[in-house]
XYZ file of C-alpha atoms in Angstrom:
778
model
C -0.003 0.048 -0.007
C 1.394 3.375 -1.080
C 1.944 6.195 1.389
C -0.705 8.256 -0.031
C -3.238 5.603 -0.086
C -2.358 4.489 3.541
C -2.716 8.187 4.599
C -6.177 8.191 3.082
C -7.298 5.190 4.975
C -5.902 6.504 8.121
C -7.731 9.801 7.745
C -11.027 7.804 6.835
C -10.743 5.640 9.916
C -9.972 8.677 12.283
C -13.135 10.367 10.819
C -15.200 7.155 11.335
C -14.134 6.629 14.857
C -14.465 10.305 15.658
C -10.953 10.663 16.500
C -10.226 13.487 14.020
C -10.817 16.038 16.716
C -7.938 14.595 18.801
C -5.712 13.172 16.154
C -2.781 15.406 17.376
C -3.256 14.769 20.964
C -1.018 12.653 23.109
C -2.755 9.316 24.127
C -1.660 9.686 27.802
C -2.016 7.426 30.771
C -2.744 7.474 34.574
C 0.044 10.064 35.079
C 0.114 11.997 31.648
C -2.915 14.030 30.597
C -4.073 12.945 27.194
C -7.262 11.794 25.495
C -10.313 10.499 27.308
C -10.872 6.854 28.188
C -13.483 6.285 25.536
C -11.075 7.918 22.876
C -8.239 5.555 24.095
C -10.459 2.705 23.488
C -11.380 3.863 19.939
C -7.580 4.048 19.361
C -7.193 0.484 20.001
C -9.854 -0.341 17.554
C -8.422 2.107 14.945
C -5.113 0.158 15.130
C -6.708 -2.856 13.807
C -9.075 -1.268 11.169
C -6.161 0.666 9.427
C -4.588 -2.631 8.353
C -5.567 -4.838 5.666
C -6.992 -7.720 7.791
C -10.047 -9.480 6.559
C -10.918 -11.320 9.702
C -11.498 -9.207 12.666
C -11.830 -10.625 16.364
C -12.842 -7.611 18.580
C -13.439 -7.936 22.237
C -15.748 -5.516 24.050
C -14.849 -2.509 21.697
C -17.747 -0.523 23.027
C -16.601 -0.246 26.638
C -16.352 3.550 27.497
C -18.032 4.639 24.255
C -21.355 6.438 23.982
C -24.067 4.746 22.133
C -23.867 7.112 18.848
C -20.222 6.230 18.428
C -20.685 2.473 19.059
C -23.479 2.548 16.505
C -21.292 4.493 14.098
C -18.300 2.134 14.358
C -20.287 -1.149 14.202
C -22.304 0.194 11.219
C -18.963 1.211 9.327
C -17.706 -2.435 10.108
C -20.833 -3.974 8.944
C -20.580 -1.934 5.552
C -16.869 -2.872 5.040
C -17.464 -6.549 5.776
C -20.430 -6.732 3.424
C -18.647 -4.749 0.566
C -15.171 -6.588 0.996
C -16.424 -9.935 1.873
C -14.545 -9.973 5.335
C -15.424 -11.696 8.536
C -15.919 -9.954 11.966
C -16.615 -11.631 15.473
C -17.386 -8.931 17.938
C -18.330 -9.234 21.666
C -20.087 -6.221 23.166
C -21.191 -5.334 26.769
C -24.637 -3.498 26.994
C -25.244 -3.040 23.213
C -28.032 -0.453 22.548
C -30.961 -2.129 20.545
C -30.155 -0.209 17.346
C -26.371 -1.558 17.539
C -27.659 -5.041 18.200
C -29.842 -4.941 15.220
C -26.645 -4.257 12.969
C -25.531 -7.809 13.493
C -26.415 -10.581 10.869
C -25.699 -13.590 13.112
C -25.636 -14.032 16.923
C -23.488 -16.442 18.956
C -24.918 -16.785 22.365
C -22.565 -18.401 24.909
C -23.246 -19.423 28.487
C -20.870 -21.321 30.876
C -18.660 -22.472 27.998
C -21.600 -23.866 25.866
C -23.215 -22.526 22.656
C -26.706 -21.806 23.480
C -27.625 -20.248 20.104
C -25.751 -19.692 16.826
C -27.423 -18.402 13.806
C -29.320 -15.675 12.256
C -30.347 -12.706 14.578
C -33.951 -12.934 13.265
C -34.396 -16.449 14.623
C -33.075 -15.936 18.199
C -36.288 -14.857 19.961
C -38.150 -17.671 18.010
C -35.716 -20.223 19.646
C -36.312 -18.987 23.060
C -40.030 -18.724 22.665
C -39.812 -22.384 21.504
C -38.277 -23.076 24.806
C -41.080 -21.152 26.687
C -39.379 -17.691 27.298
C -40.450 -14.410 25.841
C -38.592 -11.038 25.651
C -40.795 -8.299 27.139
C -41.715 -5.469 24.833
C -39.692 -2.653 26.451
C -36.787 -5.001 27.058
C -33.645 -4.939 24.950
C -33.060 -8.062 23.211
C -29.333 -8.236 24.025
C -30.166 -7.923 27.824
C -32.816 -10.571 27.549
C -30.402 -12.915 25.913
C -27.924 -12.541 28.697
C -30.289 -12.916 31.554
C -32.465 -15.744 30.215
C -29.757 -18.473 30.878
C -29.116 -17.149 34.444
C -30.749 -18.892 37.240
C -31.353 -15.679 39.187
C -33.187 -13.887 36.240
C -34.635 -16.634 34.098
C -37.992 -16.890 35.793
C -39.433 -13.472 34.956
C -39.296 -14.376 31.174
C -41.450 -17.515 31.526
C -44.626 -16.993 29.463
C -46.348 -20.189 29.316
C -49.094 -19.780 31.745
C -50.453 -23.433 31.120
C -47.186 -25.060 32.421
C -45.477 -24.371 35.924
C -42.093 -22.701 35.587
C -39.092 -25.055 35.944
C -35.366 -23.706 35.757
C -33.960 -24.664 32.346
C -30.139 -25.139 32.695
C -27.493 -24.301 30.073
C -27.131 -27.934 29.054
C -30.739 -28.321 28.044
C -30.674 -25.028 26.013
C -27.586 -26.314 24.131
C -29.271 -29.849 23.441
C -32.487 -28.160 22.415
C -30.697 -25.862 19.860
C -29.298 -28.983 18.011
C -32.800 -30.167 17.430
C -33.988 -26.652 16.425
C -34.060 -25.936 12.633
C -31.365 -23.394 12.687
C -29.004 -25.812 14.750
C -29.847 -28.687 12.237
C -29.068 -26.384 9.347
C -25.654 -25.628 10.681
C -24.965 -29.179 11.479
C -25.900 -30.281 7.832
C -23.678 -27.578 6.390
C -20.752 -28.587 8.556
C -21.249 -32.357 7.360
C -20.254 -31.269 3.770
C -16.541 -31.555 3.201
C -14.707 -28.364 2.045
C -14.103 -28.082 -1.595
C -10.659 -27.063 -2.133
C -11.259 -26.254 -5.730
C -13.545 -23.143 -4.675
C -10.332 -21.670 -2.783
C -7.737 -19.484 -4.624
C -4.061 -19.985 -3.622
C -3.765 -16.307 -3.085
C -6.599 -16.243 -0.690
C -4.260 -16.814 2.321
C -1.264 -14.455 3.193
C 2.139 -16.168 2.621
C 4.207 -13.539 4.589
C 4.226 -13.245 8.363
C 4.382 -9.374 8.262
C 2.671 -6.893 6.106
C 5.770 -5.117 4.680
C 9.510 -5.887 3.860
C 12.169 -6.020 6.590
C 13.591 -2.684 5.513
C 10.205 -1.076 5.705
C 9.665 -2.660 9.198
C 12.984 -1.268 10.320
C 12.392 2.162 8.951
C 8.931 2.241 10.637
C 10.368 1.265 13.965
C 13.211 3.645 13.809
C 10.887 6.538 12.983
C 8.854 5.516 15.942
C 11.625 5.398 18.326
C 12.951 8.782 17.207
C 9.532 10.210 18.034
C 9.382 8.693 21.445
C 12.777 9.982 22.242
C 11.857 13.330 21.194
C 8.845 13.111 23.423
C 10.901 11.754 26.431
C 13.536 14.421 25.886
C 13.063 15.343 29.546
C 14.590 12.021 30.638
C 17.783 12.473 28.641
C 18.182 15.948 29.805
C 17.726 14.726 33.497
C 20.292 12.009 32.866
C 22.750 14.678 31.603
C 22.106 16.995 34.494
C 22.606 14.084 36.843
C 25.854 13.185 35.425
C 26.869 16.914 35.565
C 26.143 16.952 39.348
C 28.169 13.755 39.808
C 31.033 15.216 37.869
C 31.099 18.383 39.984
C 31.240 16.044 43.190
C 34.073 13.981 41.697
C 35.982 17.188 40.664
C 35.792 18.710 44.160
C 36.552 15.446 45.885
C 39.485 14.451 43.864
C 40.917 17.892 42.984
C 44.479 17.369 41.498
C 46.232 20.014 43.720
C 45.527 17.827 46.508
C 46.880 14.594 44.838
C 50.480 13.676 43.950
C 52.235 11.112 41.728
C 53.216 8.393 44.196
C 51.996 4.831 45.244
C 49.819 6.166 48.069
C 48.009 8.633 45.861
C 47.930 6.282 43.075
C 45.352 4.138 45.028
C 43.271 7.372 45.264
C 43.398 7.818 41.555
C 42.206 4.183 41.176
C 39.418 4.927 43.319
C 38.431 7.893 41.062
C 38.595 5.563 38.040
C 36.389 2.964 39.761
C 33.822 5.759 40.747
C 33.792 6.863 37.072
C 32.946 3.212 36.059
C 30.160 3.048 38.622
C 28.699 6.426 37.593
C 28.482 5.452 34.013
C 27.046 2.096 34.888
C 24.320 3.590 37.098
C 23.562 6.025 34.241
C 22.187 3.206 32.343
C 19.744 2.149 35.227
C 16.991 4.358 33.793
C 16.749 1.950 30.787
C 15.250 -0.590 33.265
C 11.987 1.359 34.113
C 11.570 3.007 30.612
C 11.796 -0.599 29.008
C 9.298 -2.187 31.521
C 6.920 0.678 30.926
C 7.030 0.227 27.083
C 6.705 -3.554 27.132
C 2.834 -3.909 27.393
C 2.581 -2.042 24.133
C 5.342 -4.031 22.547
C 3.730 -7.484 23.522
C 0.330 -6.424 22.057
C 1.893 -5.193 18.903
C 4.236 -8.149 18.625
C 1.296 -10.716 19.061
C -0.615 -8.943 16.343
C 2.180 -9.326 14.048
C 3.004 -5.521 13.809
C 6.787 -6.320 13.662
C 9.315 -8.991 15.039
C 11.175 -8.420 18.292
C 14.490 -7.604 16.360
C 12.865 -4.682 14.719
C 11.878 -3.304 18.074
C 15.254 -3.929 19.860
C 17.703 -2.628 17.185
C 16.538 0.969 17.027
C 16.189 1.055 20.841
C 19.989 0.333 20.980
C 21.375 2.021 17.864
C 19.498 5.379 18.386
C 21.027 5.533 21.933
C 24.532 5.622 20.737
C 24.434 9.569 19.770
C 22.945 10.424 23.234
C 25.752 8.144 24.752
C 28.424 10.397 23.117
C 26.757 13.581 24.993
C 26.250 11.957 28.362
C 29.693 10.477 28.491
C 31.245 13.545 27.104
C 29.653 15.568 29.942
C 31.363 13.510 32.525
C 34.641 12.899 30.958
C 35.304 16.484 29.520
C 34.734 18.124 32.987
C 36.552 15.652 35.131
C 39.595 14.174 33.344
C 41.989 17.278 33.710
C 40.485 18.675 36.892
C 41.220 15.291 38.695
C 44.586 15.203 37.213
C 44.740 12.059 35.074
C 47.590 11.484 32.614
C 47.659 14.663 30.402
C 48.208 12.705 27.298
C 45.482 13.519 24.703
C 45.368 9.995 23.326
C 44.870 8.549 26.833
C 42.110 11.164 27.430
C 40.333 9.993 24.226
C 40.949 6.220 25.013
C 39.237 6.854 28.483
C 36.306 8.614 26.570
C 35.899 5.783 24.121
C 36.112 3.064 26.980
C 33.285 4.887 28.938
C 31.279 5.110 25.753
C 31.354 1.269 25.577
C 30.596 0.813 29.236
C 27.660 3.067 28.866
C 26.306 1.034 26.031
C 27.043 -2.218 27.781
C 25.177 -0.907 30.887
C 22.157 0.157 28.890
C 22.104 -3.120 27.189
C 22.330 -5.132 30.515
C 19.376 -3.302 32.027
C 17.158 -3.652 28.881
C 18.128 -7.314 28.851
C 17.031 -7.581 32.645
C 13.830 -5.739 31.945
C 13.012 -7.963 28.996
C 13.403 -11.128 31.228
C 11.719 -9.539 34.374
C 8.784 -7.874 32.537
C 7.714 -6.449 35.766
C 8.758 -3.233 37.503
C 9.212 -4.884 40.917
C 11.018 -8.027 39.703
C 13.202 -6.039 37.354
C 14.179 -3.432 40.132
C 15.052 -6.387 42.273
C 17.470 -8.243 39.802
C 18.837 -4.846 38.274
C 20.712 -3.528 41.339
C 21.577 -7.159 42.400
C 23.409 -7.733 39.235
C 25.088 -4.357 39.451
C 26.252 -5.109 43.055
C 27.550 -8.653 42.073
C 29.408 -7.195 39.134
C 31.024 -4.443 41.299
C 31.824 -6.884 44.218
C 33.662 -9.185 41.722
C 35.041 -6.472 39.486
C 38.537 -6.582 40.950
C 38.505 -3.046 42.934
C 36.374 -3.794 46.089
C 38.212 -7.036 46.490
C 41.628 -7.414 44.542
C 41.767 -10.309 42.184
C 44.376 -12.252 44.224
C 41.957 -11.937 47.352
C 38.887 -13.423 45.640
C 38.366 -16.984 46.896
C 38.925 -19.706 44.196
C 35.255 -20.796 44.226
C 34.233 -17.361 43.300
C 37.099 -16.634 40.765
C 34.859 -17.534 37.847
C 32.594 -14.447 38.840
C 35.750 -12.121 38.349
C 36.065 -13.521 34.685
C 32.450 -13.057 33.639
C 32.047 -9.653 35.325
C 32.043 -6.801 32.646
C 33.429 -4.459 35.324
C 36.555 -6.749 35.736
C 37.497 -6.144 32.190
C 36.424 -2.477 32.423
C 38.489 -1.910 35.603
C 41.614 -3.494 33.924
C 41.099 -1.381 30.700
C 40.775 2.064 32.409
C 43.496 1.344 35.080
C 46.163 0.285 32.492
C 45.247 3.224 30.254
C 45.896 5.565 33.149
C 48.817 3.982 35.049
C 50.979 3.143 32.024
C 51.015 6.630 30.948
C 54.103 8.854 30.886
C 53.038 10.868 34.174
C 53.325 7.509 36.117
C 56.867 6.505 34.824
C 58.993 7.370 37.777
C 60.634 4.511 39.278
C 59.962 3.660 42.754
C 62.893 3.892 45.050
C 64.413 0.566 45.936
C 62.875 -1.229 43.002
C 63.090 -1.283 39.195
C 59.358 -0.777 38.494
C 57.362 2.454 37.885
C 54.880 3.926 40.176
C 51.998 3.053 37.834
C 53.082 -0.672 37.609
C 53.554 -0.852 41.376
C 49.963 0.577 41.841
C 48.575 -1.921 39.433
C 50.379 -4.791 40.907
C 49.297 -3.918 44.453
C 45.587 -4.129 43.363
C 46.058 -7.209 41.330
C 45.436 -5.610 38.002
C 47.170 -6.730 34.797
C 50.099 -4.518 33.787
C 50.117 -5.301 29.945
C 48.899 -2.566 27.667
C 46.981 -5.105 25.726
C 44.371 -5.203 28.550
C 42.972 -1.862 27.434
C 41.963 -3.333 23.995
C 40.908 -6.544 25.717
C 38.598 -4.509 27.959
C 37.229 -2.452 25.075
C 36.588 -5.593 23.154
C 34.846 -7.090 25.993
C 32.570 -4.172 26.373
C 31.474 -4.359 22.769
C 31.058 -8.231 23.128
C 28.887 -7.789 26.136
C 26.917 -5.054 24.394
C 26.172 -7.287 21.411
C 25.531 -10.293 23.769
C 23.042 -8.599 25.965
C 21.169 -7.022 23.079
C 21.028 -10.482 21.442
C 19.666 -11.990 24.728
C 17.063 -9.117 25.029
C 15.927 -9.715 21.531
C 15.615 -13.432 22.133
C 13.689 -12.706 25.370
C 11.155 -10.515 23.610
C 10.877 -13.039 20.943
C 10.008 -16.051 23.186
C 8.592 -14.759 26.354
C 5.017 -13.428 26.997
C 3.824 -11.088 29.618
C 3.934 -11.995 33.259
C 0.301 -11.145 33.914
C -1.472 -12.998 31.173
C -5.135 -12.318 31.622
C -7.162 -15.376 32.404
C -10.787 -15.595 33.801
C -10.968 -15.162 37.609
C -13.873 -16.661 39.391
C -14.967 -16.341 43.088
C -16.542 -19.217 45.036
C -19.990 -17.516 44.579
C -19.611 -17.294 40.837
C -18.626 -20.974 40.726
C -21.678 -22.130 42.617
C -23.738 -19.976 40.264
C -22.225 -21.229 37.107
C -22.654 -24.922 38.399
C -26.389 -24.166 39.135
C -26.876 -22.552 35.669
C -25.165 -25.551 33.862
C -26.873 -28.345 35.681
C -29.891 -26.843 37.329
C -28.641 -28.140 40.695
C -27.003 -26.123 43.441
C -23.780 -27.372 45.085
C -24.105 -29.349 48.135
C -24.683 -27.078 51.193
C -25.138 -24.050 49.152
C -28.688 -23.502 50.143
C -27.956 -23.699 53.859
C -25.058 -21.173 53.294
C -25.638 -17.493 52.751
C -29.482 -17.876 52.997
C -29.825 -14.210 53.736
C -28.231 -13.478 50.474
C -30.530 -15.769 48.682
C -33.460 -13.902 50.073
C -32.213 -10.618 48.798
C -31.769 -12.091 45.448
C -35.311 -13.601 45.352
C -36.660 -10.085 46.422
C -34.662 -8.517 43.676
C -36.051 -10.792 40.923
C -39.647 -10.193 42.094
C -39.016 -6.462 41.999
C -37.487 -6.346 38.637
C -40.530 -5.084 36.902
C -40.543 -2.009 39.221
C -36.814 -1.205 38.180
C -33.679 -0.768 40.167
C -35.033 2.046 42.123
C -37.485 -0.234 43.980
C -35.998 0.217 47.532
C -37.479 1.618 50.435
C -35.421 4.813 51.240
C -36.832 5.542 54.672
C -36.055 2.180 55.785
C -32.186 2.681 54.446
C -32.104 6.081 56.457
C -33.163 4.340 59.561
C -30.437 1.645 59.664
C -27.466 3.930 59.272
C -25.356 3.970 62.387
C -23.397 7.177 61.771
C -25.344 10.401 61.086
C -24.398 12.606 58.168
C -25.777 16.004 56.958
C -27.542 15.809 53.395
C -25.856 18.490 51.156
C -26.546 19.883 47.757
C -23.838 21.019 45.287
C -24.550 23.892 42.990
C -22.250 25.253 40.231
C -22.900 28.357 37.992
C -20.773 29.483 34.877
C -18.080 26.925 35.690
C -15.074 27.287 33.226
C -12.002 25.192 33.091
C -9.035 25.917 30.788
C -5.542 24.800 30.321
C -2.420 26.260 28.748
C -2.418 25.835 24.973
C -0.451 22.857 23.825
C 2.728 23.663 21.901
C 1.553 21.620 18.977
C -1.640 23.637 18.562
C 0.310 26.804 18.724
C 2.580 25.582 16.044
C -0.581 25.083 13.927
C -1.382 28.730 14.205
C -3.655 28.974 17.165
C -3.079 32.446 18.888
C -4.960 31.818 22.222
C -2.880 31.221 25.346
C -5.416 28.824 26.913
C -7.514 25.940 25.650
C -11.062 26.237 27.163
C -12.362 22.719 28.076
C -15.431 23.599 30.035
C -17.378 26.491 28.654
C -19.613 28.004 31.211
C -21.405 24.982 32.792
C -24.227 25.320 35.172
C -26.231 22.837 37.293
C -27.025 21.395 40.670
C -26.873 18.026 42.479
C -29.374 17.279 45.377
C -29.594 14.955 48.302
C -31.488 11.695 47.619
C -31.444 12.408 43.927
C -29.491 10.114 41.512
C -28.139 12.309 38.724
C -26.695 10.882 35.378
C -24.044 12.935 33.693
C -24.131 11.928 29.869
C -22.332 12.928 26.773
C -20.347 11.628 24.047
C -16.734 10.518 24.598
C -14.529 13.592 25.137
C -17.505 15.723 26.026
C -16.049 16.809 29.291
C -17.939 14.590 31.749
C -14.906 13.410 33.865
C -13.355 16.747 33.599
C -16.422 18.478 34.919
C -16.485 15.913 38.045
C -12.787 16.446 38.583
C -13.340 20.075 38.677
C -16.380 19.925 41.035
C -14.592 17.380 43.283
C -11.411 19.462 43.417
C -9.231 16.842 41.813
C -7.770 19.126 39.017
C -4.419 20.327 40.285
C -3.454 22.188 37.056
C -5.092 24.461 34.763
C -7.549 27.464 35.487
C -10.832 27.154 37.157
C -13.542 29.968 37.021
C -17.002 30.252 38.146
C -19.036 29.740 41.348
C -19.371 26.344 43.179
C -21.412 26.368 46.306
C -22.369 23.756 48.945
C -25.686 24.126 50.305
C -25.366 27.864 49.600
C -21.871 28.307 51.087
C -18.749 28.746 48.818
C -16.886 25.639 48.461
C -13.631 25.192 50.250
C -11.627 22.218 49.133
C -10.078 21.626 52.524
C -13.371 20.913 54.140
C -15.182 19.647 50.848
C -12.830 16.724 50.852
C -14.012 15.609 54.365
C -17.711 15.487 53.082
C -17.196 14.106 49.594
C -16.294 10.785 48.100
C -14.943 9.971 44.546
C -15.080 6.474 42.768
C -12.717 6.362 40.004
C -13.283 4.608 36.731
C -10.302 2.502 37.514
C -10.760 0.187 40.551
C -7.462 0.455 42.298
C -7.152 -1.601 45.463
C -4.416 -3.438 47.400
C -4.569 -7.067 45.939
C -3.414 -8.871 49.108
C -6.116 -7.864 51.727
C -9.793 -8.947 52.049
C -12.820 -6.795 51.324
C -13.458 -6.344 55.035
C -9.882 -5.406 55.685
C -9.951 -2.855 52.859
C -13.034 -1.154 54.421
C -11.575 -1.295 57.877
C -8.488 0.484 56.748
C -10.265 3.142 54.835
C -12.863 3.788 57.834
C -9.993 3.809 60.384
C -8.213 6.649 58.431
C -11.165 8.605 57.247
C -13.783 8.642 60.011
C -13.486 11.254 62.762
C -11.571 10.381 65.909
C -14.790 10.573 68.058
C -16.289 7.521 66.189
C -15.179 4.563 68.548
C -14.043 1.130 67.301
C -17.469 -0.603 68.056
C -19.536 2.011 66.053
C -16.837 1.901 63.357
C -17.241 -1.847 62.840
C -21.029 -1.645 62.895
C -20.901 0.966 60.224
C -18.563 -1.118 58.218
C -21.015 -4.015 58.350
C -23.963 -1.827 57.295
C -21.980 -0.587 54.389
C -21.074 -4.009 53.333
C -24.751 -5.010 53.569
C -25.708 -1.871 51.641
C -23.437 -2.958 48.678
C -24.194 -6.485 48.987
C -20.680 -7.641 49.793
C -21.344 -9.196 53.057
C -21.090 -12.828 51.753
C -17.768 -11.920 50.327
C -16.296 -10.195 53.353
C -13.372 -12.623 53.564
C -12.661 -12.883 49.886
C -9.087 -11.391 48.780
C -9.266 -8.572 46.615
C -6.719 -10.132 44.173
C -5.358 -8.783 40.676
C -7.747 -7.583 38.017
C -8.173 -10.369 35.358
C -5.887 -12.732 37.173
C -7.643 -13.706 40.537
C -9.800 -12.549 43.234
C -12.851 -10.425 42.733
C -14.718 -9.959 39.475
C -15.084 -6.582 37.785
C -18.653 -5.787 39.161
C -17.400 -7.018 42.722
C -14.470 -4.455 42.397
C -16.826 -1.582 41.446
C -18.903 -2.325 44.514
C -15.745 -2.430 46.589
C -14.806 0.941 45.189
C -18.162 2.371 46.188
C -17.817 0.924 49.641
C -14.425 2.141 50.323
C -15.861 5.687 49.721
C -19.071 5.069 51.623
C -17.282 4.021 54.709
C -15.966 7.573 55.112
C -19.663 8.622 55.567
C -19.594 11.215 52.721
C -22.542 13.444 51.891
C -21.693 13.863 48.263
C -20.292 11.032 46.111
C -19.026 11.261 42.485
C -18.830 7.980 40.477
C -17.053 7.987 37.173
C -18.446 5.555 34.785
C -19.506 2.827 37.353
C -21.020 0.554 34.883
C -18.258 0.651 32.159
C -16.794 -2.642 31.292
C -19.674 -4.706 32.664
C -22.359 -6.770 31.044
C -25.958 -5.741 31.430
C -26.571 -8.137 34.453
C -23.360 -7.179 36.447
C -24.272 -3.342 35.704
C -27.645 -3.889 37.047
C -26.118 -5.209 40.300
C -23.707 -2.147 40.539
C -26.646 0.152 39.924
C -28.698 -1.419 42.661
C -25.805 -0.620 45.010
C -25.696 2.865 43.592
C -29.611 3.252 44.242
C -29.154 1.970 47.798
C -26.459 4.653 48.456
C -28.951 7.356 47.004
C -31.774 6.125 49.289
C -29.640 6.880 52.404
C -30.216 10.449 51.362
C -26.809 11.120 49.938
C -26.074 13.246 46.760
C -24.853 10.982 44.134
C -23.721 11.914 40.490
C -22.585 9.380 37.929
C -21.325 9.557 34.453
C -22.533 6.780 32.268
C -22.141 5.367 28.640
C -24.724 3.270 26.716
C -27.186 2.591 29.656
C -29.898 -0.084 29.121
C -33.391 1.017 29.806
C -33.276 -0.679 33.354
C -30.163 1.363 34.152
C -31.370 4.558 32.648
C -34.658 4.484 34.584
C -32.730 4.051 37.742
C -31.719 7.681 37.521
C -33.812 10.639 38.732
C -32.229 13.296 36.867
């Protein structure tokens, strides 16, 4: 594909995904301001669409997107697939009815079995054949998910002439095989594939989309861009070396040092310090590499490029920067310390330290590639550095190293570096005076006293060793990235409660002892099923208020003509924008009231999270204007933080504690001192009951996608952690994003329970189902 054609495709995809308005904005992350969460999700989708792939497998692409954008994306995919004859398999959470209607076929999975696979038009017919009917105002997608669940199935039974009996997943799957759609698929699969109908050019024969040179050129251009964007890191490293050079110059000032054996040892220490300083300078590569690995693994597995195309630029492009960094140190310290004044030896030391810097950077990149985790890498990085230094021949001279550890001396890069830099200095003319009583020079004597080789060839051996180690570490780094996978491969996590529920859905029988256990929880679930028709909001608010142990003051929040702006980005100024500030919130007014659940809606990038951050006082940069009052009084952040809570979109919790321990810690730190331990524990129990986590009180939180709590349980824990602070006003940023319809309904029931205690709650939401939408008051 030519450059102009690929540019047109890219612009078209940007337009379709609604990313043209932020095409030149940094993506950002948790620590760097960038595009919104929904826009970031669309960037992931766009990465796949700009390629020539004809088979697309897309997992939950609508998470964090508004309904309009999701519809536009799926509709564009539908047209592309129909015109070009491609294939797309897409999983969605909480799809709107109009988005659901765009699909040709539906595959309904439940507990690992296919319940239905076939045309969308026949799916309701199949479930009516089984005795279940979708209500008129119910979204078909939500109905399909709930109809196979033991907790939600009964409400859809429509055969009045027969008593309801739970239909397990296995029975649905068996019935589908006898349904006319299932029979049609089975008959089609029985026919052998006719190879004559397939053209040899139908399948790709090359692993990557472009040639090796194009791959390398693309990765070099991207690495240059990343280096430009991370220029601060390289400036910081240069400043760090400058400070270290100043310390060394003032410590080893040459007017205080003389050319004799005693001071020769001090000069040797200055050389060792230079080696260590340059070695430590490469330590920053450890963190930078680990932070970039998740993106690399994703792009490697999607066959964007091979590992070598990624590692070569990260090595080669660092070399010019090494000349500057090492030059800062050597050019400022060499003659001030008083090393041998020979120009040739000056440049030989400079060349050797260049090689050491490259070896060090390569070593830490290799450790990061093996560790693949910040904690693991930062454990083995300093350990290797200390081991190399201890066995490098300076801290412990070569003759003093025990024979069972001498192999460590010969494999330590620092031993070769120490020999090379020492022979370069002490075989120089300024160290040629003969020591009285011997026939050896001062330089030779100093070297022999420390067990360092005295032949000039050891400089070149050491330099060659540094180049060899650099090549070896880069080769091993490339090999590691080629064969290893991320440490935290996501796999389904399942709590004990979920396991029991899946067993019941699959077989129609509860696990032994399950009915006796958590009976109170089952009663709550049964009451929930019977109240479904009245919506999520069907909870007695007065009863909730009575049960609260700790009192709070209901407060309202009012904002008038609120504006928020940031300094104009340099990229936009370069395009001719003359304003000094970029206005993100343009005179927004509104109010949130106690006991009223307010939904904050808008397309991705509309400013929902920005508005909540401004109102909650979480914006530390930028310029805020306008009037914000709390129950009529001007808002003061120092006191507002004590009466408000904020549930972030990302559920961040300590993985190695239980739910109860998480809440105890939050309450301990955030409740007033006059609340005694007994009342605090009673309040925590009430909050767990409010968010329906009592049965999971002893469950470990775990790591997302690896073990521990499910996504919706983490959402409820996030809400509970804020509730135990007993706030009057709670902000919730997309509490239903990333959840299916049923899990979202559970979370919204928790939110509704919170509102019914008389608190002021405001949520940002995307793509709400009708049940979730009707749970809101305003």
